[in-house]
Each structure stands twice: as C-alpha cells, then as structure tokens.
Amino acid sequence: MARPTCHFPTFKPATAASAYLPLSNLHVPRLAPHLSLRGLACACIAFFVTLLPADAPAASEPAVPAPAAGAVSSTPHPLVWDAMEQVLTLAPGQTTADFQFTVVNASDAVVTIREVRPTCHCTVPSLPALPWRLEPGASGSFSGELNVRGMDGKVTKAIYVDSTAGTQVLRVTATIPVVEEAARRRHREIARADRQAVFRGDCVSCHVTPATGLSGGQLFLAACGVCHFATRRDPAVPDLLTARQHRDDAYWRRWITEGRPGTMMPGWSKAQGGPLTDEQIESLIQFALRTLPTAPRVEDKG
C-alpha cells in the first residue's frame, strides 16, 4: 500500500536558533485526521532510541508532496548546483551533521528561488531571504543540519527547490552507525524498571539536553523524536500519529505530565521528576492539538 502523504510546512529563512519545527516564521496547516505526518510526533513519550529491538519494524518518515508531474524538467536547468547530493558519514554517537549546497545561475536571465521544502522534519535548511533572487552568473549557497536521532544505517532525505525555472530535487544521504542489540536490550531493561531513568545519568544527553529551552514544535521534535521517529521503533511505543481514541486537552495533559506507570512512558513534569516546566508542557499540548489527529479514522476503530 502506498504511504499517505501530507502537506508539510514551507521553510522560510532559518537561523541557527530555529533548528526545528514549527517556528514563528513557519505556517503549520491543520492536518485532517486521515493524514499521516510521520516525523512530527507528539506527546513526548520518551525512551531511548537504544531501547528499540533490531527486528522491530522501521518507522515511516514524513513526506512532502512530490512536485506535480512535469514539474521536474529533463532539460538542463539554469540553476547549477555543486552537487545534487551531499553524502555524510557520521561517527558513533553523533546525532547531527551539517551540509551545504552551492548554486550558480548559469543562464542569461534572472532566476528566483521561491521556496525550499525538505521531506522530513529532521532536515533543516538555513536559507538566504526568500524569495532568493539570482542574477545571471550569480552564485550563492545555503547550509543546513540533518538530525539523525533515532536513525541508523543509510538514510536519504530530499529537499525540493522550487524556482521560477522549475523544481529541482537535492538529496542528503547519511550513513549512521548501528547501535548494537545488546545496548538496546540493556537500555530497554533499565527503562522498564524505572521509566524516569531517561532523565538521569548518561541518558540526559539524548533525552534532556536537546530539549533545554525549547517549546512547541521545536520541543516536540527534540524531546520526542529520539523515540517516536526511531528507525526501529519498539512495538510498545504507541503510534501517536494514529488516534485510537478521542484526544483532547485533558488526554495530552495527562500523558505528557504524568506518563503511565507500568510502562516506559515517563512523566515529563518537574513534579514527576521530569525536565519540563508547566509552560513547556502547555506548548506541547497546544502543538499536539493543532497538529495531530484528534479522533480515530473509521478504519482504525474497534
């Protein structure tokens, strides 16, 4: 079955401070309940990427609609990039990697880049002001960051560049060291014994530090992505992109604040020993209500 797609926010000029979604300069449309936004996960149900068994099914990635048929031309494009694909190799334990694309307008006419659309929340470009106007013979570049928390093996992410000369597709490919199954099993056992363990010791670098000072969509991705966007998401981790029941303010508040005893779901509030302030939790609740399905699809009921 073909994976459903969703409309993803258009990236406006980004800065180092705006590394995740949604930012104040991004428009995040309300999603219909039947759409799957794989990669914007939700209620900060955090436990390790290393909690995941090697044979668990791979988590899907969010998708940006591909350009319409005929939008990507087979004729030479006036925008010539230094490479259509950047290849990155990450060291063990490395969770982010930087990339850069450089472009030259090889035509005798002005070309304007109107938008840049990554296919995944984890790919965050930092752009010149849009629309980005390139005079004949002019060159420029944009950089970006690939966040690979929860991923391993070889992954490729696309970036659609829409300009007055047509759409082009750039790609970032990363090779990420695979976490050994023994480490996954050990961390899984720790979390099952104490669901708040993710906020202490060696776990802080993955589950606390990335979320420090963030709110809303940025916090959602930094704190939750390590588990809910993992390549090998544990079967015990709920698929929060599918509503199995009605999910209102009270639902998200209870899960995020208190977690659930007897599972690996920690409580994120300071009262529960978690790292988040009341303001941060409120921002997560509002993000979940605004972005994620609130009611089950007909085919998911029962």
PDB file of N, CA and C in Angstrom, residues 189-233:
ATOM      1  N   GLU A 189      15.739  -2.569  29.349  1.00  0.00           N
ATOM      2  CA  GLU A 189      15.504  -3.142  30.668  1.00  0.00           C
ATOM      3  C   GLU A 189      15.577  -2.075  31.753  1.00  0.00           C
ATOM      4  N   ILE A 190      16.492  -1.134  31.601  1.00  0.00           N
ATOM      5  CA  ILE A 190      16.604  -0.043  32.578  1.00  0.00           C
ATOM      6  C   ILE A 190      15.330   0.790  32.598  1.00  0.00           C
ATOM      7  N   ALA A 191      14.825   1.136  31.419  1.00  0.00           N
ATOM      8  CA  ALA A 191      13.631   1.974  31.321  1.00  0.00           C
ATOM      9  C   ALA A 191      12.389   1.257  31.826  1.00  0.00           C
ATOM     10  N   ARG A 192      12.311  -0.040  31.616  1.00  0.00           N
ATOM     11  CA  ARG A 192      11.164  -0.792  32.111  1.00  0.00           C
ATOM     12  C   ARG A 192      11.181  -0.893  33.630  1.00  0.00           C
ATOM     13  N   ALA A 193      12.372  -0.903  34.206  1.00  0.00           N
ATOM     14  CA  ALA A 193      12.491  -0.958  35.656  1.00  0.00           C
ATOM     15  C   ALA A 193      12.206   0.399  36.287  1.00  0.00           C
ATOM     16  N   ASP A 194      12.555   1.479  35.561  1.00  0.00           N
ATOM     17  CA  ASP A 194      12.353   2.836  36.078  1.00  0.00           C
ATOM     18  C   ASP A 194      12.135   3.765  34.896  1.00  0.00           C
ATOM     19  N   ARG A 195      10.877   4.094  34.639  1.00  0.00           N
ATOM     20  CA  ARG A 195      10.559   4.895  33.454  1.00  0.00           C
ATOM     21  C   ARG A 195      11.135   6.304  33.508  1.00  0.00           C
ATOM     22  N   GLN A 196      11.492   6.791  34.715  1.00  0.00           N
ATOM     23  CA  GLN A 196      12.073   8.132  34.817  1.00  0.00           C
ATOM     24  C   GLN A 196      13.595   8.112  34.622  1.00  0.00           C
ATOM     25  N   ALA A 197      14.160   6.933  34.367  1.00  0.00           N
ATOM     26  CA  ALA A 197      15.613   6.816  34.220  1.00  0.00           C
ATOM     27  C   ALA A 197      16.138   7.580  33.010  1.00  0.00           C
ATOM     28  N   VAL A 198      15.275   7.861  32.048  1.00  0.00           N
ATOM     29  CA  VAL A 198      15.729   8.575  30.855  1.00  0.00           C
ATOM     30  C   VAL A 198      16.169   9.997  31.166  1.00  0.00           C
ATOM     31  N   PHE A 199      15.846  10.491  32.357  1.00  0.00           N
ATOM     32  CA  PHE A 199      16.192  11.858  32.724  1.00  0.00           C
ATOM     33  C   PHE A 199      17.416  11.924  33.631  1.00  0.00           C
ATOM     34  N   ARG A 200      18.140  10.804  33.748  1.00  0.00           N
ATOM     35  CA  ARG A 200      19.297  10.781  34.645  1.00  0.00           C
ATOM     36  C   ARG A 200      20.501  10.141  33.961  1.00  0.00           C
ATOM     37  N   GLY A 201      21.665  10.398  34.524  1.00  0.00           N
ATOM     38  CA  GLY A 201      22.897   9.754  34.079  1.00  0.00           C
ATOM     39  C   GLY A 201      23.221   9.988  32.622  1.00  0.00           C
ATOM     40  N   ASP A 202      23.666   8.920  31.959  1.00  0.00           N
ATOM     41  CA  ASP A 202      24.078   9.014  30.556  1.00  0.00           C
ATOM     42  C   ASP A 202      22.917   9.348  29.619  1.00  0.00           C
ATOM     43  N   CYS A 203      21.687   9.118  30.091  1.00  0.00           N
ATOM     44  CA  CYS A 203      20.516   9.345  29.230  1.00  0.00           C
ATOM     45  C   CYS A 203      20.236  10.827  28.989  1.00  0.00           C
ATOM     46  N   VAL A 204      20.763  11.674  29.841  1.00  0.00           N
ATOM     47  CA  VAL A 204      20.478  13.111  29.768  1.00  0.00           C
ATOM     48  C   VAL A 204      20.867  13.695  28.412  1.00  0.00           C
ATOM     49  N   SER A 205      21.973  13.229  27.846  1.00  0.00           N
ATOM     50  CA  SER A 205      22.469  13.813  26.595  1.00  0.00           C
ATOM     51  C   SER A 205      21.498  13.626  25.438  1.00  0.00           C
ATOM     52  N   CYS A 206      20.664  12.583  25.482  1.00  0.00           N
ATOM     53  CA  CYS A 206      19.689  12.338  24.408  1.00  0.00           C
ATOM     54  C   CYS A 206      18.290  12.811  24.757  1.00  0.00           C
ATOM     55  N   HIS A 207      17.913  12.743  26.038  1.00  0.00           N
ATOM     56  CA  HIS A 207      16.523  12.957  26.412  1.00  0.00           C
ATOM     57  C   HIS A 207      16.250  14.264  27.137  1.00  0.00           C
ATOM     58  N   VAL A 208      17.281  14.945  27.591  1.00  0.00           N
ATOM     59  CA  VAL A 208      17.078  16.193  28.330  1.00  0.00           C
ATOM     60  C   VAL A 208      17.759  17.371  27.637  1.00  0.00           C
ATOM     61  N   THR A 209      19.060  17.229  27.387  1.00  0.00           N
ATOM     62  CA  THR A 209      19.829  18.342  26.818  1.00  0.00           C
ATOM     63  C   THR A 209      19.243  18.889  25.519  1.00  0.00           C
ATOM     64  N   PRO A 210      18.850  18.047  24.555  1.00  0.00           N
ATOM     65  CA  PRO A 210      18.328  18.598  23.299  1.00  0.00           C
ATOM     66  C   PRO A 210      17.049  19.414  23.469  1.00  0.00           C
ATOM     67  N   ALA A 211      16.328  19.201  24.571  1.00  0.00           N
ATOM     68  CA  ALA A 211      15.052  19.885  24.773  1.00  0.00           C
ATOM     69  C   ALA A 211      15.177  21.156  25.608  1.00  0.00           C
ATOM     70  N   THR A 212      16.336  21.422  26.117  1.00  0.00           N
ATOM     71  CA  THR A 212      16.519  22.561  27.018  1.00  0.00           C
ATOM     72  C   THR A 212      16.171  23.882  26.339  1.00  0.00           C
ATOM     73  N   GLY A 213      15.269  24.637  26.969  1.00  0.00           N
ATOM     74  CA  GLY A 213      14.921  25.961  26.489  1.00  0.00           C
ATOM     75  C   GLY A 213      13.980  25.999  25.298  1.00  0.00           C
ATOM     76  N   LEU A 214      13.505  24.853  24.830  1.00  0.00           N
ATOM     77  CA  LEU A 214      12.643  24.818  23.648  1.00  0.00           C
ATOM     78  C   LEU A 214      11.166  24.786  24.041  1.00  0.00           C
ATOM     79  N   SER A 215      10.315  25.007  23.047  1.00  0.00           N
ATOM     80  CA  SER A 215       8.872  24.935  23.274  1.00  0.00           C
ATOM     81  C   SER A 215       8.174  24.547  21.977  1.00  0.00           C
ATOM     82  N   GLY A 216       6.913  24.169  22.084  1.00  0.00           N
ATOM     83  CA  GLY A 216       6.103  23.874  20.915  1.00  0.00           C
ATOM     84  C   GLY A 216       6.688  22.801  20.020  1.00  0.00           C
ATOM     85  N   GLY A 217       6.669  23.069  18.720  1.00  0.00           N
ATOM     86  CA  GLY A 217       7.145  22.096  17.746  1.00  0.00           C
ATOM     87  C   GLY A 217       8.621  21.792  17.888  1.00  0.00           C
ATOM     88  N   GLN A 218       9.410  22.793  18.239  1.00  0.00           N
ATOM     89  CA  GLN A 218      10.839  22.548  18.443  1.00  0.00           C
ATOM     90  C   GLN A 218      11.047  21.555  19.574  1.00  0.00           C
ATOM     91  N   LEU A 219      10.346  21.757  20.669  1.00  0.00           N
ATOM     92  CA  LEU A 219      10.446  20.858  21.810  1.00  0.00           C
ATOM     93  C   LEU A 219       9.924  19.469  21.457  1.00  0.00           C
ATOM     94  N   PHE A 220       8.833  19.431  20.735  1.00  0.00           N
ATOM     95  CA  PHE A 220       8.223  18.176  20.324  1.00  0.00           C
ATOM     96  C   PHE A 220       9.228  17.286  19.599  1.00  0.00           C
ATOM     97  N   LEU A 221       9.938  17.875  18.660  1.00  0.00           N
ATOM     98  CA  LEU A 221      10.887  17.101  17.866  1.00  0.00           C
ATOM     99  C   LEU A 221      12.131  16.732  18.651  1.00  0.00           C
ATOM    100  N   ALA A 222      12.652  17.681  19.418  1.00  0.00           N
ATOM    101  CA  ALA A 222      13.893  17.426  20.147  1.00  0.00           C
ATOM    102  C   ALA A 222      13.714  16.369  21.229  1.00  0.00           C
ATOM    103  N   ALA A 223      12.586  16.415  21.941  1.00  0.00           N
ATOM    104  CA  ALA A 223      12.383  15.506  23.062  1.00  0.00           C
ATOM    105  C   ALA A 223      11.754  14.188  22.645  1.00  0.00           C
ATOM    106  N   CYS A 224      10.867  14.229  21.664  1.00  0.00           N
ATOM    107  CA  CYS A 224      10.082  13.040  21.318  1.00  0.00           C
ATOM    108  C   CYS A 224      10.649  12.255  20.143  1.00  0.00           C
ATOM    109  N   GLY A 225      11.344  12.957  19.260  1.00  0.00           N
ATOM    110  CA  GLY A 225      11.809  12.308  18.045  1.00  0.00           C
ATOM    111  C   GLY A 225      12.747  11.151  18.279  1.00  0.00           C
ATOM    112  N   VAL A 226      13.529  11.222  19.346  1.00  0.00           N
ATOM    113  CA  VAL A 226      14.512  10.174  19.590  1.00  0.00           C
ATOM    114  C   VAL A 226      13.849   8.812  19.762  1.00  0.00           C
ATOM    115  N   CYS A 227      12.588   8.801  20.179  1.00  0.00           N
ATOM    116  CA  CYS A 227      11.879   7.537  20.337  1.00  0.00           C
ATOM    117  C   CYS A 227      10.818   7.307  19.262  1.00  0.00           C
ATOM    118  N   HIS A 228      10.038   8.324  18.994  1.00  0.00           N
ATOM    119  CA  HIS A 228       8.908   8.131  18.087  1.00  0.00           C
ATOM    120  C   HIS A 228       9.268   8.219  16.618  1.00  0.00           C
ATOM    121  N   PHE A 229      10.445   8.733  16.306  1.00  0.00           N
ATOM    122  CA  PHE A 229      10.888   8.755  14.916  1.00  0.00           C
ATOM    123  C   PHE A 229      12.025   7.779  14.684  1.00  0.00           C
ATOM    124  N   ALA A 230      12.267   6.910  15.651  1.00  0.00           N
ATOM    125  CA  ALA A 230      13.384   5.985  15.556  1.00  0.00           C
ATOM    126  C   ALA A 230      13.220   5.020  14.392  1.00  0.00           C
ATOM    127  N   THR A 231      14.334   4.656  13.792  1.00  0.00           N
ATOM    128  CA  THR A 231      14.305   3.700  12.685  1.00  0.00           C
ATOM    129  C   THR A 231      13.665   2.392  13.114  1.00  0.00           C
ATOM    130  N   ARG A 232      13.967   1.951  14.323  1.00  0.00           N
ATOM    131  CA  ARG A 232      13.393   0.708  14.849  1.00  0.00           C
ATOM    132  C   ARG A 232      12.552   1.030  16.078  1.00  0.00           C
ATOM    133  N   ARG A 233      11.405   1.613  15.832  1.00  0.00           N
ATOM    134  CA  ARG A 233      10.509   1.979  16.931  1.00  0.00           C
ATOM    135  C   ARG A 233       9.967   0.720  17.586  1.00  0.00           C
TER     136      ARG A 233
END
